[in-house]
Amino acid sequence: MNKMAVLYHIARADFLERIRRPSFFVVLVLSLYVGYLFVPEADAGYLTVGIGDMRGIYNSAWIGITYSLMCSTFLSVIGFYLIKNSVARDRDTRVAQLLASTRLTGFEYLLGKTLSNFSLLGAVVATLMVTAIATQLIRAEDTTIHLGQIVTPTLVMALPLLLVISALAVLFEVTPLLRGALGNVAYFFLWNLMLVLSLVTNETEGHAMRGANDLPGLTRIFEQLCRKVAEETGQTFERASVGIQLIADAERPTTFLWNGMQWTPGMVFERLIWVAFAVGIVLIAVPIFRRFESLSIAPTVDKKKQNGDAEGIVAIPSSSENRTLTPIRERLHVGLVPMLRVELWLALRGANRWWYLGMGVLVLVCLVTPLEVARKFIFPIAWIWPMAIWSSMGTREKKHAVEQVMFTNPHFLKCQFPAMWLSGLLVTAVAGSGMAIRFLIAGEMNSLFAWGVGLFFIPTFALAAGVWTGRALLFEAIYVALWYIGPMNQVPFLDFMGATSSVTPAISIAFAIVTGIMLSAAWIGRRQQMSL
């Protein structure tokens, strides 16, 4: 079998295995819905892509550029968390042991996984393209469909980016330090940095450098959009806006006619460079990848035998030898407190002294720095520091393949479930204790109430997501996004921890209600797992 056939079959098998899961169907349905909302009605009161308070008439050219920007911004972050499990799944399902016995090289395997990731994202993009056509017909400002104008911006701008994201997902999976929660958090900041670099390049660098730092492809699109608006209205804009932009009724967006991007060979060449960059990421991942070596079966030789007997043969007990298990004569009673100690030990067993030192420093800094500085900057960091601890909640049994043993315990739901939840609460309380003391001393009861709600919200969210998905990825992706948009960017209605001075009890009560729903969902989910 030639190498291309090998790559094809690796990517195909992995792709088919993933799209047959119900979760992929859910992703497609959500893509349809979000894609529909991304082109709002004329009186919707918000814009998703605009220049100032203007937008293009909903023709194929504008719809195409809108969905391209959607893929370059939002799908590039959500997609990473969607695809970042291809190598781990082979390891968990023991398929890696079969692959390790073949002549498959590390490069072929990782490139195949990258192509599988890319195919999965491509399926989501194809769904969005169908949504784009339907949305243009539904909005009915221009019902003439030009398929090339809809598809080309995404093909040229977004797909090279998604290929790089696919390769990055593989690189993160094979790098031990980036494989878990730290990598998921790191990617979110890397994604932010990528967008910022693209916009900074637009403002400061020359034309020759724009393609070099513009992985999302925003610069070229914004440049032509702003030029078109300047020709139509005489107004000058530096960039377009992408995202939810609320507008008042009195400021209904005006429209202009957008005829599409003016593509040049240089722009296409810039995007092809990113395709080569993705292959380079795979090459970087190859020497880091240790799966084959870790699964290789080395000959086992007893050192005593090696020193004494030249043969070095390990004695194997006879299968006919009778084996007996020690009978359990006493009924096992495990109270909540001993179980809580066990859960805390399990949760913290991977933390080293530097982790404890870091958390202690954050608590101390919250106590001694000015209140506003501690609230805005130190406190949010303190409540993302235990990310790896929270991520393991509800997923530990599946990760270590002990569900069949653990879930047969009749007291598991009554004892282990609350113990695991309480262990998460304790870790969260210790990490945020410095800020709670500051709120109490300053008499900021609204902030202290929000702190209390956040104390329950974070571990409950982690537990519910872990129980229902069996993986930490959902919690890590959503929590990091919520943490960044709400507390870090001081958005009051998404502040679940009291990091903004304008947080109100109504917001905290809303998060408290959500917390109660998630706790119920986690309990129901764990009960269903035990009944299977």
PDB file of N, CA and C in Angstrom, residues 274-366:
ATOM      1  N   TRP A 274       0.329  29.053   4.501  1.00  0.00           N
ATOM      2  CA  TRP A 274      -0.202  28.516   5.764  1.00  0.00           C
ATOM      3  C   TRP A 274      -0.461  27.016   5.664  1.00  0.00           C
ATOM      4  N   VAL A 275      -0.769  26.523   4.473  1.00  0.00           N
ATOM      5  CA  VAL A 275      -0.915  25.077   4.291  1.00  0.00           C
ATOM      6  C   VAL A 275       0.428  24.393   4.568  1.00  0.00           C
ATOM      7  N   ALA A 276       1.500  24.971   4.022  1.00  0.00           N
ATOM      8  CA  ALA A 276       2.834  24.426   4.301  1.00  0.00           C
ATOM      9  C   ALA A 276       3.172  24.549   5.786  1.00  0.00           C
ATOM     10  N   PHE A 277       2.713  25.625   6.404  1.00  0.00           N
ATOM     11  CA  PHE A 277       2.951  25.819   7.833  1.00  0.00           C
ATOM     12  C   PHE A 277       2.293  24.698   8.639  1.00  0.00           C
ATOM     13  N   ALA A 278       1.110  24.266   8.220  1.00  0.00           N
ATOM     14  CA  ALA A 278       0.426  23.172   8.916  1.00  0.00           C
ATOM     15  C   ALA A 278       1.233  21.880   8.829  1.00  0.00           C
ATOM     16  N   VAL A 279       1.782  21.614   7.655  1.00  0.00           N
ATOM     17  CA  VAL A 279       2.630  20.417   7.514  1.00  0.00           C
ATOM     18  C   VAL A 279       3.859  20.543   8.417  1.00  0.00           C
ATOM     19  N   GLY A 280       4.385  21.759   8.536  1.00  0.00           N
ATOM     20  CA  GLY A 280       5.527  21.972   9.421  1.00  0.00           C
ATOM     21  C   GLY A 280       5.186  21.676  10.874  1.00  0.00           C
ATOM     22  N   ILE A 281       3.983  22.007  11.282  1.00  0.00           N
ATOM     23  CA  ILE A 281       3.558  21.692  12.658  1.00  0.00           C
ATOM     24  C   ILE A 281       3.540  20.179  12.877  1.00  0.00           C
ATOM     25  N   VAL A 282       3.061  19.446  11.880  1.00  0.00           N
ATOM     26  CA  VAL A 282       3.057  17.981  11.998  1.00  0.00           C
ATOM     27  C   VAL A 282       4.493  17.456  12.124  1.00  0.00           C
ATOM     28  N   LEU A 283       5.401  18.034  11.352  1.00  0.00           N
ATOM     29  CA  LEU A 283       6.806  17.606  11.433  1.00  0.00           C
ATOM     30  C   LEU A 283       7.383  17.893  12.825  1.00  0.00           C
ATOM     31  N   ILE A 284       6.974  18.999  13.416  1.00  0.00           N
ATOM     32  CA  ILE A 284       7.424  19.308  14.781  1.00  0.00           C
ATOM     33  C   ILE A 284       6.884  18.271  15.769  1.00  0.00           C
ATOM     34  N   ALA A 285       5.664  17.810  15.514  1.00  0.00           N
ATOM     35  CA  ALA A 285       5.035  16.854  16.440  1.00  0.00           C
ATOM     36  C   ALA A 285       5.657  15.466  16.364  1.00  0.00           C
ATOM     37  N   VAL A 286       6.261  15.122  15.230  1.00  0.00           N
ATOM     38  CA  VAL A 286       6.761  13.751  15.044  1.00  0.00           C
ATOM     39  C   VAL A 286       7.797  13.351  16.096  1.00  0.00           C
ATOM     40  N   PRO A 287       8.870  14.133  16.337  1.00  0.00           N
ATOM     41  CA  PRO A 287       9.837  13.701  17.364  1.00  0.00           C
ATOM     42  C   PRO A 287       9.281  13.733  18.777  1.00  0.00           C
ATOM     43  N   ILE A 288       8.191  14.479  19.001  1.00  0.00           N
ATOM     44  CA  ILE A 288       7.593  14.525  20.341  1.00  0.00           C
ATOM     45  C   ILE A 288       6.712  13.307  20.576  1.00  0.00           C
ATOM     46  N   PHE A 289       6.186  12.765  19.494  1.00  0.00           N
ATOM     47  CA  PHE A 289       5.239  11.650  19.564  1.00  0.00           C
ATOM     48  C   PHE A 289       5.941  10.393  20.071  1.00  0.00           C
ATOM     49  N   ARG A 290       5.443   9.806  21.170  1.00  0.00           N
ATOM     50  CA  ARG A 290       6.088   8.649  21.795  1.00  0.00           C
ATOM     51  C   ARG A 290       5.169   7.433  21.863  1.00  0.00           C
ATOM     52  N   ARG A 291       4.087   7.460  21.120  1.00  0.00           N
ATOM     53  CA  ARG A 291       3.119   6.366  21.275  1.00  0.00           C
ATOM     54  C   ARG A 291       3.688   5.016  20.899  1.00  0.00           C
ATOM     55  N   PHE A 292       4.376   4.944  19.789  1.00  0.00           N
ATOM     56  CA  PHE A 292       4.887   3.649  19.368  1.00  0.00           C
ATOM     57  C   PHE A 292       5.938   3.118  20.328  1.00  0.00           C
ATOM     58  N   GLU A 293       6.782   3.999  20.812  1.00  0.00           N
ATOM     59  CA  GLU A 293       7.820   3.544  21.726  1.00  0.00           C
ATOM     60  C   GLU A 293       7.228   3.074  23.036  1.00  0.00           C
ATOM     61  N   SER A 294       6.212   3.804  23.520  1.00  0.00           N
ATOM     62  CA  SER A 294       5.634   3.422  24.805  1.00  0.00           C
ATOM     63  C   SER A 294       4.862   2.125  24.724  1.00  0.00           C
ATOM     64  N   LEU A 295       4.396   1.788  23.517  1.00  0.00           N
ATOM     65  CA  LEU A 295       3.629   0.549  23.388  1.00  0.00           C
ATOM     66  C   LEU A 295       4.453  -0.617  22.876  1.00  0.00           C
ATOM     67  N   SER A 296       5.699  -0.361  22.576  1.00  0.00           N
ATOM     68  CA  SER A 296       6.517  -1.453  22.088  1.00  0.00           C
ATOM     69  C   SER A 296       6.766  -2.450  23.200  1.00  0.00           C
ATOM     70  N   ILE A 297       6.820  -3.715  22.851  1.00  0.00           N
ATOM     71  CA  ILE A 297       6.960  -4.771  23.829  1.00  0.00           C
ATOM     72  C   ILE A 297       8.422  -5.173  23.904  1.00  0.00           C
ATOM     73  N   ALA A 298       9.062  -4.735  24.953  1.00  0.00           N
ATOM     74  CA  ALA A 298      10.453  -5.099  25.139  1.00  0.00           C
ATOM     75  C   ALA A 298      10.535  -6.453  25.814  1.00  0.00           C
ATOM     76  N   PRO A 299      11.535  -7.244  25.497  1.00  0.00           N
ATOM     77  CA  PRO A 299      11.656  -8.540  26.141  1.00  0.00           C
ATOM     78  C   PRO A 299      11.881  -8.386  27.636  1.00  0.00           C
ATOM     79  N   THR A 300      11.080  -9.097  28.413  1.00  0.00           N
ATOM     80  CA  THR A 300      11.160  -9.020  29.859  1.00  0.00           C
ATOM     81  C   THR A 300      12.090 -10.113  30.373  1.00  0.00           C
ATOM     82  N   VAL A 301      13.114  -9.684  31.052  1.00  0.00           N
ATOM     83  CA  VAL A 301      14.084 -10.644  31.566  1.00  0.00           C
ATOM     84  C   VAL A 301      14.264 -10.393  33.047  1.00  0.00           C
ATOM     85  N   ASP A 302      14.072 -11.405  33.818  1.00  0.00           N
ATOM     86  CA  ASP A 302      14.289 -11.297  35.243  1.00  0.00           C
ATOM     87  C   ASP A 302      15.780 -11.153  35.496  1.00  0.00           C
ATOM     88  N   LYS A 303      16.161 -10.074  36.214  1.00  0.00           N
ATOM     89  CA  LYS A 303      17.578  -9.819  36.416  1.00  0.00           C
ATOM     90  C   LYS A 303      18.231 -10.933  37.219  1.00  0.00           C
ATOM     91  N   LYS A 304      17.503 -11.487  38.188  1.00  0.00           N
ATOM     92  CA  LYS A 304      18.078 -12.584  38.948  1.00  0.00           C
ATOM     93  C   LYS A 304      18.352 -13.778  38.055  1.00  0.00           C
ATOM     94  N   LYS A 305      17.376 -14.036  37.191  1.00  0.00           N
ATOM     95  CA  LYS A 305      17.570 -15.144  36.255  1.00  0.00           C
ATOM     96  C   LYS A 305      18.701 -14.836  35.297  1.00  0.00           C
ATOM     97  N   GLN A 306      18.765 -13.520  34.923  1.00  0.00           N
ATOM     98  CA  GLN A 306      19.796 -13.155  33.961  1.00  0.00           C
ATOM     99  C   GLN A 306      21.182 -13.359  34.563  1.00  0.00           C
ATOM    100  N   ASN A 307      21.304 -13.035  35.858  1.00  0.00           N
ATOM    101  CA  ASN A 307      22.587 -13.207  36.514  1.00  0.00           C
ATOM    102  C   ASN A 307      22.881 -14.672  36.812  1.00  0.00           C
ATOM    103  N   GLY A 308      21.824 -15.417  37.173  1.00  0.00           N
ATOM    104  CA  GLY A 308      22.047 -16.804  37.544  1.00  0.00           C
ATOM    105  C   GLY A 308      21.926 -17.731  36.365  1.00  0.00           C
ATOM    106  N   ASP A 309      20.760 -17.712  35.736  1.00  0.00           N
ATOM    107  CA  ASP A 309      20.533 -18.609  34.601  1.00  0.00           C
ATOM    108  C   ASP A 309      20.804 -17.886  33.305  1.00  0.00           C
ATOM    109  N   ALA A 310      21.534 -18.508  32.491  1.00  0.00           N
ATOM    110  CA  ALA A 310      21.826 -17.907  31.190  1.00  0.00           C
ATOM    111  C   ALA A 310      20.580 -17.781  30.349  1.00  0.00           C
ATOM    112  N   GLU A 311      19.593 -18.623  30.632  1.00  0.00           N
ATOM    113  CA  GLU A 311      18.392 -18.608  29.804  1.00  0.00           C
ATOM    114  C   GLU A 311      17.551 -17.360  30.069  1.00  0.00           C
ATOM    115  N   GLY A 312      17.526 -16.896  31.352  1.00  0.00           N
ATOM    116  CA  GLY A 312      16.745 -15.699  31.670  1.00  0.00           C
ATOM    117  C   GLY A 312      15.269 -15.892  31.456  1.00  0.00           C
ATOM    118  N   ILE A 313      14.756 -17.066  31.731  1.00  0.00           N
ATOM    119  CA  ILE A 313      13.338 -17.345  31.500  1.00  0.00           C
ATOM    120  C   ILE A 313      12.560 -17.106  32.781  1.00  0.00           C
ATOM    121  N   VAL A 314      11.480 -16.349  32.657  1.00  0.00           N
ATOM    122  CA  VAL A 314      10.640 -16.061  33.813  1.00  0.00           C
ATOM    123  C   VAL A 314       9.653 -17.196  33.980  1.00  0.00           C
ATOM    124  N   ALA A 315       9.547 -17.691  35.210  1.00  0.00           N
ATOM    125  CA  ALA A 315       8.630 -18.789  35.471  1.00  0.00           C
ATOM    126  C   ALA A 315       7.196 -18.297  35.413  1.00  0.00           C
ATOM    127  N   ILE A 316       6.377 -19.014  34.675  1.00  0.00           N
ATOM    128  CA  ILE A 316       4.964 -18.654  34.542  1.00  0.00           C
ATOM    129  C   ILE A 316       4.142 -19.651  35.337  1.00  0.00           C
ATOM    130  N   PRO A 317       3.291 -19.163  36.247  1.00  0.00           N
ATOM    131  CA  PRO A 317       2.493 -20.084  37.040  1.00  0.00           C
ATOM    132  C   PRO A 317       1.612 -20.946  36.146  1.00  0.00           C
ATOM    133  N   SER A 318       1.447 -22.155  36.554  1.00  0.00           N
ATOM    134  CA  SER A 318       0.607 -23.051  35.778  1.00  0.00           C
ATOM    135  C   SER A 318      -0.840 -22.621  35.849  1.00  0.00           C
ATOM    136  N   SER A 319      -1.496 -22.688  34.708  1.00  0.00           N
ATOM    137  CA  SER A 319      -2.891 -22.270  34.649  1.00  0.00           C
ATOM    138  C   SER A 319      -3.779 -23.225  35.435  1.00  0.00           C
ATOM    139  N   SER A 320      -3.270 -24.433  35.671  1.00  0.00           N
ATOM    140  CA  SER A 320      -4.084 -25.403  36.393  1.00  0.00           C
ATOM    141  C   SER A 320      -3.999 -25.225  37.902  1.00  0.00           C
ATOM    142  N   GLU A 321      -3.085 -24.319  38.322  1.00  0.00           N
ATOM    143  CA  GLU A 321      -2.927 -24.113  39.754  1.00  0.00           C
ATOM    144  C   GLU A 321      -4.179 -23.447  40.318  1.00  0.00           C
ATOM    145  N   ASN A 322      -4.667 -23.955  41.405  1.00  0.00           N
ATOM    146  CA  ASN A 322      -5.882 -23.410  42.001  1.00  0.00           C
ATOM    147  C   ASN A 322      -5.605 -22.045  42.614  1.00  0.00           C
ATOM    148  N   ARG A 323      -6.512 -21.103  42.336  1.00  0.00           N
ATOM    149  CA  ARG A 323      -6.402 -19.766  42.894  1.00  0.00           C
ATOM    150  C   ARG A 323      -7.666 -19.469  43.699  1.00  0.00           C
ATOM    151  N   THR A 324      -7.478 -18.871  44.835  1.00  0.00           N
ATOM    152  CA  THR A 324      -8.633 -18.507  45.645  1.00  0.00           C
ATOM    153  C   THR A 324      -8.524 -17.045  46.069  1.00  0.00           C
ATOM    154  N   LEU A 325      -9.650 -16.398  46.204  1.00  0.00           N
ATOM    155  CA  LEU A 325      -9.699 -15.014  46.653  1.00  0.00           C
ATOM    156  C   LEU A 325     -10.054 -14.976  48.127  1.00  0.00           C
ATOM    157  N   THR A 326      -9.489 -14.033  48.806  1.00  0.00           N
ATOM    158  CA  THR A 326      -9.795 -13.888  50.227  1.00  0.00           C
ATOM    159  C   THR A 326     -11.227 -13.428  50.400  1.00  0.00           C
ATOM    160  N   PRO A 327     -12.058 -14.169  51.099  1.00  0.00           N
ATOM    161  CA  PRO A 327     -13.466 -13.758  51.231  1.00  0.00           C
ATOM    162  C   PRO A 327     -13.604 -12.508  52.082  1.00  0.00           C
ATOM    163  N   ILE A 328     -14.587 -11.681  51.727  1.00  0.00           N
ATOM    164  CA  ILE A 328     -14.875 -10.477  52.496  1.00  0.00           C
ATOM    165  C   ILE A 328     -15.814 -10.863  53.635  1.00  0.00           C
ATOM    166  N   ARG A 329     -15.310 -10.823  54.852  1.00  0.00           N
ATOM    167  CA  ARG A 329     -16.085 -11.280  56.006  1.00  0.00           C
ATOM    168  C   ARG A 329     -16.810 -10.133  56.702  1.00  0.00           C
ATOM    169  N   GLU A 330     -16.368  -8.888  56.465  1.00  0.00           N
ATOM    170  CA  GLU A 330     -17.002  -7.765  57.121  1.00  0.00           C
ATOM    171  C   GLU A 330     -17.610  -6.841  56.074  1.00  0.00           C
ATOM    172  N   ARG A 331     -18.739  -6.274  56.438  1.00  0.00           N
ATOM    173  CA  ARG A 331     -19.393  -5.341  55.526  1.00  0.00           C
ATOM    174  C   ARG A 331     -18.622  -4.022  55.517  1.00  0.00           C
ATOM    175  N   LEU A 332     -18.397  -3.530  54.319  1.00  0.00           N
ATOM    176  CA  LEU A 332     -17.585  -2.331  54.179  1.00  0.00           C
ATOM    177  C   LEU A 332     -18.424  -1.076  54.407  1.00  0.00           C
ATOM    178  N   HIS A 333     -18.002  -0.271  55.382  1.00  0.00           N
ATOM    179  CA  HIS A 333     -18.683   0.982  55.662  1.00  0.00           C
ATOM    180  C   HIS A 333     -17.707   2.124  55.407  1.00  0.00           C
ATOM    181  N   VAL A 334     -18.057   3.008  54.504  1.00  0.00           N
ATOM    182  CA  VAL A 334     -17.222   4.161  54.204  1.00  0.00           C
ATOM    183  C   VAL A 334     -18.068   5.407  54.409  1.00  0.00           C
ATOM    184  N   GLY A 335     -17.693   6.223  55.377  1.00  0.00           N
ATOM    185  CA  GLY A 335     -18.433   7.437  55.650  1.00  0.00           C
ATOM    186  C   GLY A 335     -18.062   8.549  54.700  1.00  0.00           C
ATOM    187  N   LEU A 336     -18.783   9.660  54.830  1.00  0.00           N
ATOM    188  CA  LEU A 336     -18.550  10.785  53.927  1.00  0.00           C
ATOM    189  C   LEU A 336     -17.174  11.416  54.140  1.00  0.00           C
ATOM    190  N   VAL A 337     -16.777  11.547  55.393  1.00  0.00           N
ATOM    191  CA  VAL A 337     -15.499  12.201  55.669  1.00  0.00           C
ATOM    192  C   VAL A 337     -14.314  11.387  55.134  1.00  0.00           C
ATOM    193  N   PRO A 338     -14.245  10.079  55.417  1.00  0.00           N
ATOM    194  CA  PRO A 338     -13.135   9.316  54.808  1.00  0.00           C
ATOM    195  C   PRO A 338     -13.154   9.361  53.283  1.00  0.00           C
ATOM    196  N   MET A 339     -14.364   9.303  52.720  1.00  0.00           N
ATOM    197  CA  MET A 339     -14.453   9.360  51.261  1.00  0.00           C
ATOM    198  C   MET A 339     -14.008  10.723  50.739  1.00  0.00           C
ATOM    199  N   LEU A 340     -14.326  11.783  51.482  1.00  0.00           N
ATOM    200  CA  LEU A 340     -13.894  13.122  51.079  1.00  0.00           C
ATOM    201  C   LEU A 340     -12.366  13.217  51.099  1.00  0.00           C
ATOM    202  N   ARG A 341     -11.752  12.601  52.113  1.00  0.00           N
ATOM    203  CA  ARG A 341     -10.286  12.597  52.163  1.00  0.00           C
ATOM    204  C   ARG A 341      -9.707  11.874  50.941  1.00  0.00           C
ATOM    205  N   VAL A 342     -10.348  10.770  50.566  1.00  0.00           N
ATOM    206  CA  VAL A 342      -9.881  10.013  49.398  1.00  0.00           C
ATOM    207  C   VAL A 342     -10.034  10.836  48.126  1.00  0.00           C
ATOM    208  N   GLU A 343     -11.181  11.489  47.988  1.00  0.00           N
ATOM    209  CA  GLU A 343     -11.421  12.295  46.780  1.00  0.00           C
ATOM    210  C   GLU A 343     -10.449  13.460  46.694  1.00  0.00           C
ATOM    211  N   LEU A 344     -10.167  14.087  47.833  1.00  0.00           N
ATOM    212  CA  LEU A 344      -9.190  15.173  47.830  1.00  0.00           C
ATOM    213  C   LEU A 344      -7.800  14.657  47.446  1.00  0.00           C
ATOM    214  N   TRP A 345      -7.469  13.493  47.972  1.00  0.00           N
ATOM    215  CA  TRP A 345      -6.161  12.917  47.640  1.00  0.00           C
ATOM    216  C   TRP A 345      -6.082  12.600  46.145  1.00  0.00           C
ATOM    217  N   LEU A 346      -7.161  12.031  45.601  1.00  0.00           N
ATOM    218  CA  LEU A 346      -7.171  11.717  44.171  1.00  0.00           C
ATOM    219  C   LEU A 346      -7.094  12.993  43.324  1.00  0.00           C
ATOM    220  N   ALA A 347      -7.818  14.027  43.773  1.00  0.00           N
ATOM    221  CA  ALA A 347      -7.840  15.268  42.992  1.00  0.00           C
ATOM    222  C   ALA A 347      -6.487  15.963  42.997  1.00  0.00           C
ATOM    223  N   LEU A 348      -5.782  15.890  44.118  1.00  0.00           N
ATOM    224  CA  LEU A 348      -4.544  16.666  44.270  1.00  0.00           C
ATOM    225  C   LEU A 348      -3.287  15.830  44.061  1.00  0.00           C
ATOM    226  N   ARG A 349      -3.430  14.566  43.750  1.00  0.00           N
ATOM    227  CA  ARG A 349      -2.253  13.707  43.670  1.00  0.00           C
ATOM    228  C   ARG A 349      -1.313  14.091  42.530  1.00  0.00           C
ATOM    229  N   GLY A 350      -1.831  14.752  41.511  1.00  0.00           N
ATOM    230  CA  GLY A 350      -0.969  15.150  40.399  1.00  0.00           C
ATOM    231  C   GLY A 350      -0.344  16.525  40.571  1.00  0.00           C
ATOM    232  N   ALA A 351      -0.745  17.250  41.620  1.00  0.00           N
ATOM    233  CA  ALA A 351      -0.221  18.606  41.823  1.00  0.00           C
ATOM    234  C   ALA A 351       1.132  18.546  42.524  1.00  0.00           C
ATOM    235  N   ASN A 352       2.072  19.301  42.017  1.00  0.00           N
ATOM    236  CA  ASN A 352       3.387  19.328  42.660  1.00  0.00           C
ATOM    237  C   ASN A 352       3.495  20.550  43.568  1.00  0.00           C
ATOM    238  N   ARG A 353       4.653  20.692  44.167  1.00  0.00           N
ATOM    239  CA  ARG A 353       4.820  21.769  45.145  1.00  0.00           C
ATOM    240  C   ARG A 353       4.742  23.139  44.492  1.00  0.00           C
ATOM    241  N   TRP A 354       5.095  23.251  43.205  1.00  0.00           N
ATOM    242  CA  TRP A 354       5.014  24.539  42.526  1.00  0.00           C
ATOM    243  C   TRP A 354       3.572  24.968  42.345  1.00  0.00           C
ATOM    244  N   TRP A 355       2.702  23.983  42.137  1.00  0.00           N
ATOM    245  CA  TRP A 355       1.273  24.309  42.021  1.00  0.00           C
ATOM    246  C   TRP A 355       0.746  24.849  43.356  1.00  0.00           C
ATOM    247  N   TYR A 356       1.103  24.179  44.440  1.00  0.00           N
ATOM    248  CA  TYR A 356       0.677  24.670  45.757  1.00  0.00           C
ATOM    249  C   TYR A 356       1.272  26.052  46.034  1.00  0.00           C
ATOM    250  N   LEU A 357       2.531  26.238  45.668  1.00  0.00           N
ATOM    251  CA  LEU A 357       3.181  27.526  45.894  1.00  0.00           C
ATOM    252  C   LEU A 357       2.476  28.628  45.097  1.00  0.00           C
ATOM    253  N   GLY A 358       2.127  28.322  43.844  1.00  0.00           N
ATOM    254  CA  GLY A 358       1.434  29.309  43.021  1.00  0.00           C
ATOM    255  C   GLY A 358       0.091  29.699  43.608  1.00  0.00           C
ATOM    256  N   MET A 359      -0.656  28.711  44.075  1.00  0.00           N
ATOM    257  CA  MET A 359      -1.962  29.021  44.666  1.00  0.00           C
ATOM    258  C   MET A 359      -1.795  29.840  45.949  1.00  0.00           C
ATOM    259  N   GLY A 360      -0.798  29.501  46.753  1.00  0.00           N
ATOM    260  CA  GLY A 360      -0.557  30.276  47.974  1.00  0.00           C
ATOM    261  C   GLY A 360      -0.193  31.722  47.665  1.00  0.00           C
ATOM    262  N   VAL A 361       0.613  31.918  46.633  1.00  0.00           N
ATOM    263  CA  VAL A 361       0.994  33.277  46.244  1.00  0.00           C
ATOM    264  C   VAL A 361      -0.228  34.066  45.787  1.00  0.00           C
ATOM    265  N   LEU A 362      -1.104  33.426  45.010  1.00  0.00           N
ATOM    266  CA  LEU A 362      -2.310  34.125  44.534  1.00  0.00           C
ATOM    267  C   LEU A 362      -3.224  34.515  45.687  1.00  0.00           C
ATOM    268  N   VAL A 363      -3.373  33.637  46.665  1.00  0.00           N
ATOM    269  CA  VAL A 363      -4.195  33.971  47.834  1.00  0.00           C
ATOM    270  C   VAL A 363      -3.582  35.147  48.586  1.00  0.00           C
ATOM    271  N   LEU A 364      -2.276  35.108  48.756  1.00  0.00           N
ATOM    272  CA  LEU A 364      -1.587  36.177  49.491  1.00  0.00           C
ATOM    273  C   LEU A 364      -1.676  37.513  48.751  1.00  0.00           C
ATOM    274  N   VAL A 365      -1.484  37.469  47.421  1.00  0.00           N
ATOM    275  CA  VAL A 365      -1.535  38.704  46.636  1.00  0.00           C
ATOM    276  C   VAL A 365      -2.937  39.309  46.672  1.00  0.00           C
ATOM    277  N   CYS A 366      -3.956  38.473  46.680  1.00  0.00           N
ATOM    278  CA  CYS A 366      -5.334  38.978  46.797  1.00  0.00           C
ATOM    279  C   CYS A 366      -5.523  39.729  48.113  1.00  0.00           C
TER     280      CYS A 366
END
